[in-house]
XYZ file of N, CA and C in Angstrom:
336
model
N 195.999 170.101 163.867
C 196.749 170.799 162.859
C 196.291 172.243 162.677
N 195.159 172.540 163.225
C 194.675 173.946 163.216
C 194.591 174.570 161.844
N 195.383 175.667 161.670
C 195.313 176.483 160.487
C 195.748 175.712 159.195
N 196.377 174.624 159.348
C 196.890 173.874 158.197
C 195.828 173.017 157.549
N 194.631 172.941 158.119
C 193.577 172.102 157.469
C 192.809 172.912 156.416
N 192.299 172.168 155.441
C 191.496 172.666 154.363
C 191.947 174.005 153.765
N 193.056 173.991 153.255
C 193.577 175.272 152.676
C 193.199 175.463 151.218
N 193.497 176.586 150.664
C 193.275 176.935 149.303
C 194.685 176.930 148.688
N 194.873 176.160 147.528
C 196.250 176.104 146.926
C 196.768 177.464 146.680
N 198.020 177.635 147.009
C 198.743 178.910 146.848
C 199.844 178.767 145.849
N 200.283 179.853 145.248
C 201.426 179.846 144.306
C 202.709 179.448 145.041
N 203.757 179.051 144.289
C 205.015 178.641 144.951
C 205.558 179.652 145.900
N 205.506 180.930 145.646
C 206.098 181.849 146.581
C 205.390 181.815 147.970
N 204.081 181.722 148.008
C 203.382 181.576 149.289
C 203.611 180.201 149.875
N 203.654 179.155 149.024
C 203.885 177.806 149.558
C 205.250 177.720 150.292
N 206.242 178.360 149.769
C 207.596 178.403 150.429
C 207.460 179.164 151.770
N 206.720 180.244 151.819
C 206.551 180.958 153.105
C 205.678 180.149 154.021
N 204.685 179.462 153.563
C 203.882 178.527 154.444
C 204.801 177.366 154.940
N 205.616 176.908 154.126
C 206.541 175.836 154.534
C 207.377 176.362 155.708
N 207.899 177.545 155.632
C 208.653 178.174 156.769
C 207.798 178.294 157.985
N 206.587 178.713 157.778
C 205.671 178.908 158.906
C 205.384 177.601 159.664
N 205.268 176.525 158.856
C 205.038 175.192 159.494
C 206.243 174.804 160.304
N 207.438 175.082 159.834
C 208.659 174.674 160.533
C 208.825 175.587 161.737
N 208.428 176.813 161.668
C 208.487 177.751 162.864
C 207.454 177.267 163.898
N 206.316 176.798 163.482
C 205.281 176.380 164.386
C 205.539 175.043 165.096
N 205.935 174.030 164.302
C 206.141 172.654 164.806
C 207.585 172.347 165.072
N 208.482 173.100 164.607
C 209.906 172.762 164.803
C 210.514 172.148 163.546
N 211.813 172.235 163.419
C 212.527 171.732 162.234
C 213.409 170.602 162.689
N 213.544 169.598 161.802
C 214.493 168.474 162.062
C 215.220 168.143 160.781
N 216.161 167.223 160.968
C 216.908 166.649 159.842
C 216.616 165.188 159.784
N 216.902 164.596 158.627
C 216.865 163.133 158.392
C 215.465 162.560 158.182
N 214.516 162.900 159.026
C 213.176 162.360 158.898
C 212.205 163.469 158.394
N 211.179 163.002 157.659
C 210.107 163.985 157.320
C 209.424 164.532 158.545
N 209.223 163.607 159.517
C 208.637 164.076 160.851
C 209.242 163.139 161.926
N 209.757 163.799 162.961
C 210.400 162.973 164.040
C 209.391 162.649 165.156
N 209.848 161.977 166.168
C 209.026 161.499 167.252
C 208.483 162.662 168.033
N 209.069 163.799 167.997
C 208.657 164.971 168.748
C 207.723 165.812 167.915
N 207.433 165.427 166.656
C 206.470 166.240 165.786
C 207.181 167.220 164.994
N 208.457 167.342 165.033
C 209.193 168.350 164.182
C 209.263 167.794 162.744
N 209.411 168.730 161.795
C 209.425 168.325 160.367
C 210.618 168.873 159.684
N 211.005 168.161 158.664
C 212.021 168.656 157.774
C 211.316 169.520 156.655
N 212.060 170.151 155.774
C 211.448 170.877 154.697
C 210.488 170.069 153.890
N 210.899 168.869 153.506
C 210.086 167.977 152.679
C 208.842 167.571 153.438
N 208.962 167.275 154.771
C 207.829 166.902 155.590
C 206.809 168.046 155.685
N 207.299 169.275 155.889
C 206.398 170.420 155.914
C 205.673 170.552 154.569
N 206.357 170.447 153.465
C 205.724 170.473 152.167
C 204.657 169.407 152.002
N 204.936 168.250 152.477
C 203.963 167.102 152.371
C 202.754 167.485 153.181
N 202.900 168.004 154.366
C 201.801 168.376 155.162
C 200.848 169.378 154.439
N 201.510 170.358 153.778
C 200.758 171.370 153.002
C 200.061 170.843 151.818
N 200.709 169.840 151.153
C 200.005 169.159 149.972
C 198.779 168.401 150.550
N 198.950 167.600 151.610
C 197.910 166.810 152.082
C 196.705 167.605 152.659
N 196.982 168.855 153.052
C 195.894 169.657 153.630
C 195.366 170.677 152.635
N 195.836 170.576 151.332
C 195.289 171.398 150.304
C 195.869 172.784 150.106
N 196.935 173.139 150.785
C 197.552 174.459 150.702
C 198.410 174.584 149.458
N 198.722 173.492 148.794
C 199.536 173.553 147.562
C 199.185 172.320 146.776
N 199.226 172.436 145.441
C 199.044 171.325 144.525
C 200.366 170.631 144.346
N 200.392 169.369 143.927
C 201.679 168.768 143.669
C 202.498 169.534 142.612
N 201.826 170.097 141.612
C 202.516 170.885 140.630
C 203.128 172.113 141.258
N 202.333 172.760 142.101
C 202.905 173.998 142.786
C 204.031 173.681 143.631
N 203.993 172.520 144.326
C 205.100 172.094 145.120
C 206.290 171.845 144.276
N 206.136 171.191 143.136
C 207.274 170.979 142.228
C 207.939 172.263 141.770
N 207.090 173.220 141.480
C 207.625 174.556 141.039
C 208.376 175.213 142.204
N 207.867 175.058 143.430
C 208.543 175.650 144.585
C 209.931 174.962 144.779
N 209.947 173.635 144.600
C 211.184 172.948 144.710
C 212.197 173.415 143.640
N 211.708 173.667 142.440
C 212.572 174.196 141.381
C 213.178 175.545 141.824
N 212.419 176.334 142.532
C 212.994 177.657 142.984
C 214.020 177.424 144.058
N 213.761 176.438 144.973
C 214.820 176.146 145.996
C 216.050 175.660 145.325
N 215.973 174.794 144.281
C 217.127 174.297 143.676
C 217.878 175.352 142.894
N 217.144 176.325 142.341
C 217.774 177.407 141.664
C 218.598 178.260 142.594
N 218.042 178.571 143.812
C 218.710 179.378 144.840
C 219.951 178.535 145.344
N 219.792 177.305 145.568
C 220.930 176.502 146.013
C 222.001 176.494 144.947
N 221.643 176.321 143.640
C 222.621 176.355 142.556
C 223.328 177.657 142.504
N 222.651 178.741 142.709
C 223.303 180.105 142.690
C 224.338 180.185 143.828
N 224.181 179.433 144.814
C 225.177 179.382 145.940
C 226.229 178.300 145.709
N 226.240 177.635 144.567
C 227.175 176.569 144.284
C 226.854 175.212 144.809
N 225.591 175.029 145.253
C 225.163 173.720 145.837
C 224.366 173.036 144.753
N 224.777 171.795 144.407
C 224.115 171.036 143.431
C 223.661 169.668 143.970
N 222.652 169.761 144.787
C 222.038 168.543 145.411
C 220.600 168.777 145.727
N 219.845 167.725 145.923
C 218.513 167.872 146.237
C 218.282 168.645 147.588
N 217.232 169.468 147.628
C 217.069 170.325 148.825
C 216.962 169.482 150.077
N 216.354 168.284 150.059
C 216.189 167.502 151.225
C 217.499 166.853 151.698
N 218.373 166.624 150.711
C 219.801 166.146 151.131
C 220.555 167.305 151.772
N 220.378 168.474 151.217
C 221.010 169.728 151.746
C 220.574 169.939 153.189
N 219.209 169.790 153.425
C 218.557 169.924 154.742
C 219.210 168.999 155.811
N 219.688 167.842 155.341
C 220.184 166.816 156.256
C 221.658 166.857 156.534
N 222.371 167.809 155.856
C 223.816 167.865 155.987
C 224.203 168.123 157.471
N 225.300 167.525 157.959
C 225.800 167.849 159.270
C 226.111 169.350 159.336
N 225.818 169.924 160.417
C 226.094 171.392 160.559
C 224.942 172.285 160.020
N 223.988 171.704 159.319
C 222.866 172.453 158.872
C 222.109 172.995 160.061
N 221.610 174.240 159.989
C 220.848 174.802 161.064
C 219.634 175.454 160.576
N 218.650 175.677 161.504
C 217.365 176.260 161.056
C 217.573 177.619 160.384
N 218.492 178.468 160.886
C 218.702 179.757 160.174
C 219.097 179.567 158.663
N 219.874 178.468 158.397
C 220.162 178.172 156.987
C 218.908 177.862 156.209
N 218.028 177.009 156.860
C 216.840 176.615 156.186
C 215.893 177.806 156.015
N 215.779 178.703 157.013
C 214.956 179.845 156.883
C 215.465 180.741 155.740
N 216.773 180.907 155.646
C 217.344 181.758 154.518
C 217.047 181.173 153.190
N 217.168 179.845 153.072
C 216.862 179.246 151.746
C 215.417 179.397 151.373
N 214.517 179.121 152.340
C 213.047 179.280 151.989
C 212.684 180.678 151.665
N 213.295 181.614 152.442
C 212.990 183.047 152.150
C 213.491 183.538 150.826
N 214.744 183.119 150.483
C 215.283 183.501 149.210
C 214.527 182.854 148.022
N 214.185 181.542 148.184
C 213.418 180.882 147.199
C 212.013 181.454 146.989
N 211.377 181.941 148.135
C 210.067 182.544 148.003
C 210.177 183.903 147.224
N 211.309 184.662 147.502
C 211.481 185.925 146.746
C 211.692 185.630 145.251
N 212.498 184.603 145.006
C 212.785 184.226 143.592
C 211.505 183.791 142.911
N 210.723 183.021 143.587
C 209.418 182.579 143.025
C 208.481 183.732 142.725
N 208.425 184.620 143.705
C 207.581 185.738 143.645
C 207.939 186.644 142.405
N 209.203 186.869 142.229
C 209.668 187.612 141.043
C 209.278 187.002 139.699
N 209.298 185.647 139.696
C 208.865 184.984 138.442
C 207.295 184.991 138.234
N 206.602 185.055 139.375
C 205.142 185.075 139.321
C 204.570 186.443 138.825
N 205.342 187.497 139.142
C 204.880 188.807 138.749
C 205.527 189.265 137.424
N 206.474 188.574 136.878
C 207.152 188.933 135.605
C 206.151 188.736 134.510
N 206.211 189.661 133.561
C 205.283 189.542 132.357
C 205.580 188.339 131.535
């Protein structure tokens, strides 16, 4: 797992970017948290980061809230992992969601 071991918990904005980095490193998949080739879905990548100390469960929940906010702004009202699994979903869609959610989270972290 290399750089994913023994991390320091990060705020939601960085957790979302780390999630993207995990997916870029190991590959992205749908339907399973991790498939037989070692690729992960968004939820699987987040679980890896929780288990290796890069985010707390509370930080993960806050990151998920930011993903749901961004999805809702696009008119999507479903859990992010169900959205991840939709037919026709591609990794560029996932990258865009994680990036937008990270920016949304960052704005809330720096707001007074």
